[in-house]
Coordinates of C-alpha atoms and ligand atoms in Angstrom, one line a residue:
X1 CA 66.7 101.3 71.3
X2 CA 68.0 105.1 72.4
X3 CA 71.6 105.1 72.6
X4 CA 72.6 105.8 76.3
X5 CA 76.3 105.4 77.8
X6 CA 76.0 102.3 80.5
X7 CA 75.6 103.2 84.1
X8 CA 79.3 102.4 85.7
X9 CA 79.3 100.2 88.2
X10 CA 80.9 102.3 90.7
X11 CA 79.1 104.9 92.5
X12 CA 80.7 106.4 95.3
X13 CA 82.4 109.7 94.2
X14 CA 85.3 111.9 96.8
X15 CA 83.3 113.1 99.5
X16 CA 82.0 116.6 98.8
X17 CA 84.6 119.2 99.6
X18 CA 86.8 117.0 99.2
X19 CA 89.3 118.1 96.5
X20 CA 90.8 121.7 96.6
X21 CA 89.5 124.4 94.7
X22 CA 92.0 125.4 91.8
X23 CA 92.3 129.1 92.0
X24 CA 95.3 131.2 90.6
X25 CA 96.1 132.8 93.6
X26 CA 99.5 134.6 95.3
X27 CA 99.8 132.5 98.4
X28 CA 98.6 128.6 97.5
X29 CA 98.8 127.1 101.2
X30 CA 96.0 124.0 100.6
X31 CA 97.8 120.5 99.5
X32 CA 100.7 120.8 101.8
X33 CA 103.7 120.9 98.4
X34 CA 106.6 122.0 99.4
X35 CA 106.9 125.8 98.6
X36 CA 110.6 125.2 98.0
X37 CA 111.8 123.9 94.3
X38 CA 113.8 120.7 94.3
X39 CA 117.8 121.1 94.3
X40 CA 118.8 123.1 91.2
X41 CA 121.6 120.3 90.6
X42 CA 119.2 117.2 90.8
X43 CA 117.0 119.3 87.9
X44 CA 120.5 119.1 85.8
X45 CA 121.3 115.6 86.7
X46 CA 117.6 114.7 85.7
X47 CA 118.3 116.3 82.2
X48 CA 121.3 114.6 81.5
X49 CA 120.0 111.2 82.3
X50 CA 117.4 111.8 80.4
X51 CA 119.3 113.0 77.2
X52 CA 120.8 109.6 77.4
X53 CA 117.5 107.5 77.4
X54 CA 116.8 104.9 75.8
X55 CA 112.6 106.1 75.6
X56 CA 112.0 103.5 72.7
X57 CA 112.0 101.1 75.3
X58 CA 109.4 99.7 78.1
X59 CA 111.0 101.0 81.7
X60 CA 112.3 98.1 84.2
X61 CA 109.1 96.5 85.3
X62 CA 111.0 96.1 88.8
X63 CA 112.3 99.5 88.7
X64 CA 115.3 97.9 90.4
X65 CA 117.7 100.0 90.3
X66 CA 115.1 103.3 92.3
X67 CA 114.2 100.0 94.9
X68 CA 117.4 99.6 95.7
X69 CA 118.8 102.9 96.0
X70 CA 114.9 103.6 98.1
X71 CA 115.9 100.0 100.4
X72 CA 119.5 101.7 100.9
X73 CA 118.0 104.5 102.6
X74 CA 116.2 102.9 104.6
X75 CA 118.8 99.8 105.5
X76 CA 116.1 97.6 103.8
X77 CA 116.7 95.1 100.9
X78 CA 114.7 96.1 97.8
X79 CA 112.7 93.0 97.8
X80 CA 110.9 95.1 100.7
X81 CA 110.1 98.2 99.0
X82 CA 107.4 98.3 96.0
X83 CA 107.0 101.7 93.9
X84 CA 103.9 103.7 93.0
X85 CA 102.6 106.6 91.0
X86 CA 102.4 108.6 94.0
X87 CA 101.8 106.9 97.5
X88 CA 98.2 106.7 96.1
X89 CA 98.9 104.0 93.7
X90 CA 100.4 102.1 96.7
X91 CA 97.5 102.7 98.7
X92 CA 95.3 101.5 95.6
X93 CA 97.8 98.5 95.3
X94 CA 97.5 97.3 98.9
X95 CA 93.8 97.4 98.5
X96 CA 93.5 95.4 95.3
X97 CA 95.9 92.6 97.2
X98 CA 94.3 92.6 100.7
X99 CA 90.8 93.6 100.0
X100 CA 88.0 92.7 98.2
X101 CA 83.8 93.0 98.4
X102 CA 84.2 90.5 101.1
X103 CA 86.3 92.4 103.4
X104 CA 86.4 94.4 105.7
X105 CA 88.7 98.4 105.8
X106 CA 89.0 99.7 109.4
X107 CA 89.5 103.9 109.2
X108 CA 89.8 105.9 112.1
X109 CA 87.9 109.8 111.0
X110 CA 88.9 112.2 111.0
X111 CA 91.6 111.1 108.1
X112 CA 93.2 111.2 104.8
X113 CA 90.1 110.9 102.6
X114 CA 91.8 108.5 100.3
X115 CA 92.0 105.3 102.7
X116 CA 88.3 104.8 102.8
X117 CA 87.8 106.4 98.6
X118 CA 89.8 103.7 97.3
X119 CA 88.7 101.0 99.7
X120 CA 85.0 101.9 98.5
X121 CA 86.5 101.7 94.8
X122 CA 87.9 97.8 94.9
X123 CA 84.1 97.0 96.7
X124 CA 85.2 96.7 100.3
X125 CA 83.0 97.5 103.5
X126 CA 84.3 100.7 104.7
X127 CA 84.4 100.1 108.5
X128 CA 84.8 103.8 110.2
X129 CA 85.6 104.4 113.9
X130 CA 86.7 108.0 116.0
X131 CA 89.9 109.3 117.2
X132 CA 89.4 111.2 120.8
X133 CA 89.2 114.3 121.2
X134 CA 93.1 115.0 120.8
X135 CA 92.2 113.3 117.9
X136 CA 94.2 110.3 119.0
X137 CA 93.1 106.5 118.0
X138 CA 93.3 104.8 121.4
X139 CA 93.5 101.1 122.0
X140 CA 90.5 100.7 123.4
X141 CA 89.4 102.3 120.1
X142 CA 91.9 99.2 118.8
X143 CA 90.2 96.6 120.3
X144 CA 86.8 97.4 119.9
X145 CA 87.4 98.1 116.2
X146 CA 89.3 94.8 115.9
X147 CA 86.7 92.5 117.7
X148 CA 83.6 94.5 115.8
X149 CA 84.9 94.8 112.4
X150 CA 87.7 91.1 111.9
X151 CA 89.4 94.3 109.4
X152 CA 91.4 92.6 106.5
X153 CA 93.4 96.3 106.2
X154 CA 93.5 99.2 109.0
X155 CA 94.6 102.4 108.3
X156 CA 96.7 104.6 110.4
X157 CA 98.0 108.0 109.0
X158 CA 101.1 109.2 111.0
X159 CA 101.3 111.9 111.1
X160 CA 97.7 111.9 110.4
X161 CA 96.5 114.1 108.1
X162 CA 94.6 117.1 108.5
X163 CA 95.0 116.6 112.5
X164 CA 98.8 116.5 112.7
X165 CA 99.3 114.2 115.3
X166 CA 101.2 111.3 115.2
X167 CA 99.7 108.0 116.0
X168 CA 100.1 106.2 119.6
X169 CA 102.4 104.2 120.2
X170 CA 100.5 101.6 121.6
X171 CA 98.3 101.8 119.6
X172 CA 100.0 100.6 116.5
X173 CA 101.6 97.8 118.4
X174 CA 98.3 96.6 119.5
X175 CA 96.7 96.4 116.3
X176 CA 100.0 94.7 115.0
X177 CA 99.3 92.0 117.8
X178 CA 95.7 91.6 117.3
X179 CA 94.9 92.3 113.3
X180 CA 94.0 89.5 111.3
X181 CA 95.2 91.3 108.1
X182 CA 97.6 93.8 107.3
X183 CA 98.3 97.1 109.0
X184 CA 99.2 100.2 107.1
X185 CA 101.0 103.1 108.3
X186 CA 100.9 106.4 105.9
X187 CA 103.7 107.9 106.6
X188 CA 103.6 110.4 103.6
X189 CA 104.5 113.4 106.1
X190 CA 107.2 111.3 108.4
X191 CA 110.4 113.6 108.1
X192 CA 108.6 116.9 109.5
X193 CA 107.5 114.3 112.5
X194 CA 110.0 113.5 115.9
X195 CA 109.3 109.4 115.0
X196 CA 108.5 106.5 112.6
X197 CA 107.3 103.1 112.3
X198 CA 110.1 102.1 110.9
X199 CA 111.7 99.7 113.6
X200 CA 108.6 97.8 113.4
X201 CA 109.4 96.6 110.2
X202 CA 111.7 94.5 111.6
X203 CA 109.1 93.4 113.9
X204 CA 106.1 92.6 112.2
X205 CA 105.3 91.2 108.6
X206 CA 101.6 92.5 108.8
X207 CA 102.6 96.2 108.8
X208 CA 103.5 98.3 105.5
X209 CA 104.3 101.6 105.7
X210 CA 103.7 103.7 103.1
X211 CA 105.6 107.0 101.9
X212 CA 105.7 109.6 99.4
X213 CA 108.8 112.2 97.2
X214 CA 105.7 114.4 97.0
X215 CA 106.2 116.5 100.3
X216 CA 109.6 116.1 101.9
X217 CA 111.4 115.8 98.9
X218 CA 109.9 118.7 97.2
X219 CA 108.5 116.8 93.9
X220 CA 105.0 116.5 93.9
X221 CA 104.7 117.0 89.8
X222 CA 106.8 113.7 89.8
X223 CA 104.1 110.9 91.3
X224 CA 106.1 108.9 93.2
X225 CA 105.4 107.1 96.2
X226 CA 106.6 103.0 97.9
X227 CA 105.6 101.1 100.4
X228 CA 108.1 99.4 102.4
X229 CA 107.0 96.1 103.9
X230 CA 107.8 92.1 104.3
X231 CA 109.0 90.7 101.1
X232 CA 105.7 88.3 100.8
X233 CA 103.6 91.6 101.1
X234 CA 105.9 93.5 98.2
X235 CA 105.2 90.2 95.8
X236 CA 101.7 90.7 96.7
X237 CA 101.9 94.1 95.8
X238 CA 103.6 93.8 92.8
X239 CA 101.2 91.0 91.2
X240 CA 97.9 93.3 91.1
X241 CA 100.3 96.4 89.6
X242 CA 100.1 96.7 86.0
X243 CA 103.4 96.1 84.1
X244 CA 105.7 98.8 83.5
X245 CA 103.6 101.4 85.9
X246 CA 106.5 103.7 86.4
X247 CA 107.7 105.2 84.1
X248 CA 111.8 105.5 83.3
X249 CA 111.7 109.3 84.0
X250 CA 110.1 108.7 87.6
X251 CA 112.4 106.1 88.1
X252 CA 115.6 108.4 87.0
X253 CA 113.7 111.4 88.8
X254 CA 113.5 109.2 92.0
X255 CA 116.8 107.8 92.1
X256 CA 118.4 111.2 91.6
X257 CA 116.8 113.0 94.7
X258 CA 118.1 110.3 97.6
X259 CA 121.9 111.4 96.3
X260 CA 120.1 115.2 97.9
X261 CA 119.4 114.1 101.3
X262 CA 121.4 117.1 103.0
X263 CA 119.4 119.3 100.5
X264 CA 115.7 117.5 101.6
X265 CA 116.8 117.9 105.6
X266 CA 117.7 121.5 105.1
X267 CA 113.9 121.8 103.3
X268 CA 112.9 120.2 106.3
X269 CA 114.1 121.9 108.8
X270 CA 113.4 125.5 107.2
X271 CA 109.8 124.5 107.0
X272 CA 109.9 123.4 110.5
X273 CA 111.1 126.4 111.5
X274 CA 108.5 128.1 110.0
X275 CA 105.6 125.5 111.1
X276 CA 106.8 127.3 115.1
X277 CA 106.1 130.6 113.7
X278 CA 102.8 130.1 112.1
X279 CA 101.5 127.8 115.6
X280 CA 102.5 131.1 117.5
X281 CA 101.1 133.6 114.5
X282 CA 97.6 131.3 114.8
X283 CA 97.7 130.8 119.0
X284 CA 97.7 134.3 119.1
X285 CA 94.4 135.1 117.1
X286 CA 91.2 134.3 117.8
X287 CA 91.2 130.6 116.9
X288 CA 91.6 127.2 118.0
X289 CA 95.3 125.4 116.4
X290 CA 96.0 122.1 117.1
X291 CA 99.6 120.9 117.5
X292 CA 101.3 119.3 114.5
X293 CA 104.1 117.3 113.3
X294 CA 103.6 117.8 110.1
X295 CA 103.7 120.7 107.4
X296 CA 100.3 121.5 107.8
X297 CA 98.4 123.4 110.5
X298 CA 94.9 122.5 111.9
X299 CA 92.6 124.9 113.1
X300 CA 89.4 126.2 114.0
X301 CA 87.9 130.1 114.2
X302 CA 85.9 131.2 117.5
X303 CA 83.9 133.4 116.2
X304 CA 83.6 132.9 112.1
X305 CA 82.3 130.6 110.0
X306 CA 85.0 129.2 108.7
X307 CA 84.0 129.3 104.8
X308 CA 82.9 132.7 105.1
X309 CA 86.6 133.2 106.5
X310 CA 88.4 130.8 103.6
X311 CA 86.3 133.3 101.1
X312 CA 87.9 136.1 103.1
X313 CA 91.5 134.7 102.4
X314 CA 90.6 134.0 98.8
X315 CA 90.0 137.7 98.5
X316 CA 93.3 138.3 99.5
X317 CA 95.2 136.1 97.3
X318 CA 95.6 133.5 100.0
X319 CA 94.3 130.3 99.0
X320 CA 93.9 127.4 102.1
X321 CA 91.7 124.0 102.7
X322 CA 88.3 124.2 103.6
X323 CA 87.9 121.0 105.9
X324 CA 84.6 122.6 107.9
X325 CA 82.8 119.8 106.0
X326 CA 84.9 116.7 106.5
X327 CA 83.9 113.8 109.1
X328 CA 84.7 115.3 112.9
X329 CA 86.2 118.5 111.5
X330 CA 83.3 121.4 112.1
X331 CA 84.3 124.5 111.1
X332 CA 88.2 123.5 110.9
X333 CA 90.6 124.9 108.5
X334 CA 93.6 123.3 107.5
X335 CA 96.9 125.6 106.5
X336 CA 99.9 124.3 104.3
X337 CA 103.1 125.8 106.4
X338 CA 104.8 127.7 103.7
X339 CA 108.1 129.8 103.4
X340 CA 108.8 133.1 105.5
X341 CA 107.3 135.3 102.8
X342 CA 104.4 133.0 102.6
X343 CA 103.5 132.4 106.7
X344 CA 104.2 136.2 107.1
X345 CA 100.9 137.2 103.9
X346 CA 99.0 134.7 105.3
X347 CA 99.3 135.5 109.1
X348 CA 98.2 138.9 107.9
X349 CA 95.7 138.2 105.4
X350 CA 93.7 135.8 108.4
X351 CA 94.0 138.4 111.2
X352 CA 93.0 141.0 109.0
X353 CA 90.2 138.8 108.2
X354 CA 89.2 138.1 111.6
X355 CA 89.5 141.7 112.4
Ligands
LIG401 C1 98.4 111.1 104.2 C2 98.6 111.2 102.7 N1 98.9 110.0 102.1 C3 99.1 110.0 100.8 C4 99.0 111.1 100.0 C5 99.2 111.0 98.5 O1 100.3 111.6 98.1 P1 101.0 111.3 96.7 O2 100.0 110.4 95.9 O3 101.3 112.6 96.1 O4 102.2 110.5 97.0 C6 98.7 112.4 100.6 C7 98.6 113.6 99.8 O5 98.3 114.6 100.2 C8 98.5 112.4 102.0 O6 98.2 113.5 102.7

């Protein structure tokens, strides 16, 4: 008998192009971090709780204390916020409670990439329909999805990424009225946005919204993420995480930053800021930009290919996401908004590119 590894019995990789190329360059504008650091005084408050550890010992398996702090924020009770390894845990989470190789996952392309990767990972039928061409989900797109597809998860993404628009309206409260299963709302890019789901909470005990420290709260290299939802949904969430996922310096980490809010709104806004000046930079060139909410910038070159143009940038240090081969988004490019310094190389580096 030759000695060969099994064959897993997963098969469906990330979509090619998916993930980012890792290139040292100047200017890294492709996974929408935040360019700014966290506060300087969280970073010493993190040390000194840590000095104090007790790292001999298995974290709180109900991180508690981070919950609670998290449910604070949000005038929720912590038995309605569950905590990840980065929203991408959650999202993995909601899918091991709410689907299986029975169900059905309703997406709405173009999207984040991970809804319909993990839902492909626990076994479920990936069920994908079209945003307009403001790429808006409309509720006729609601209905018909619903009716076709009986979904036991949909996804929304508000704002959505890579488009940058935030979801209708009406369109979340239909699907909340007419879903058989639960509706999730990634909301990993919700402070740069003029609205939230949030109020529907209150409302509905199908939806979960899920959110992320990664962007807004400038911590990325941390991997934290929660959903906030019904307290029957968190149990359910908690029961198919494995014991002690997050780890005590997360949970310090995490608790930490909410006593920064003034410092994360003042990220915030500077970025916003700076979101206005690259939309005018970009309207101004010869490319199409779509409007966004979020710290990222869609857009689309007239008259280049757009990977011959993303090669261009690389050549001058400036390194942003190729999306010309993700569902609905031909010859798009998709631009982290950055700091002054930052907008200012890259507005030059892409007009120099499109000459
Ligand atoms: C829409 C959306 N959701 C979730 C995530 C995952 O973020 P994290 O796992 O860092 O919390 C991302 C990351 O880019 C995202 O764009």
């Amino acid at each position: 008998m030759t000695d060969t590894p099994p064959k897993p019995k997963f098969h469906v990789g990330l979509r090619s192009g998916y993930h980012s190329p890792q290139v040292q360059v100047a200017i890294r504008l492709n996974t929408n971090e935040s360019p700014f650091p966290p506060p300087i005084n969280w970073q010493n408050d993190l040390a000194k709780e840590i000095s104090n550890g007790q790292f001999n010992r298995y974290p709180d398996r109900q991180a508690m204390a981070l919950r609670q702090e998290i449910g604070l924020l949000h005038g929720l009770g912590p038995e309605m916020v569950w905590c990840g390894n980065g929203s991408n845990e959650i999202i993995q989470s909601i899918l091991l409670a709410y689907a299986n190789s029975e169900s059905n996952v309703m997406v709405f392309e173009p999207t984040y990439a991970l809804h319909s990767h993990i839902a492909k990972i626990v076994g479920a039928n990936v069920c994908t329909f079209w945003r307009d061409d403001n790429f808006q989900v409309t509720p006729e797109a609601i209905k018909k999805g619903i009716n076709e597809a009986s979904p036991d998860v949909i996804f929304f993404c508000s704002p959505n990424n890579p488009t940058g628009n935030l979801e209708l309206e009406d369109s979340i409260d239909l699907a909340l009225e007419m879903a058989p299963g639960v509706v999730v709302v990634d909301e990993a890019y919700v402070q740069f946005a003029s609205s939230s789901c949030l109020e529907k909470l209150k409302r509905s005990s199908r939806l979960i919204l899920v959110r992320t420290f990664s962007k807004t709260w400038a911590m990325a290299g941390v991997r934290l993420g929660y959903a906030l939802a019904n307290s029957e949904v968190i149990s359910s969430l908690a029961a198919v995480t494995l014991p002690y996922n997050l780890n005590t310096i997360s949970q310090i980490a995490g608790r930490l930053a909410l006593n920064y809010q003034n410092e994360m709104q003042e990220r915030v806004s500077a970025l916003v800021q700076q979101r206005s000046r690259l939309t005018s930079g970009l309207a101004s060139l010869d490319v199409k930009v779509w409007p966004s909410e979020a710290n990222f910038i869609l857009f689309r070159p007239n008259s280049v290919e757009a990977s011959k143009l993303w090669q261009l940038l690389v050549d001058q240090s400036v390194l942003i996401r190729d999306a010309s081969t993700w569902p609905g988004l031909d010859n798009c490019l998709r631009v982290t908004v950055g700091n002054h310094d930052e907008v200012t190389r890259f507005l030059e580096a892409l007009s120099k590119s499109l000459g």
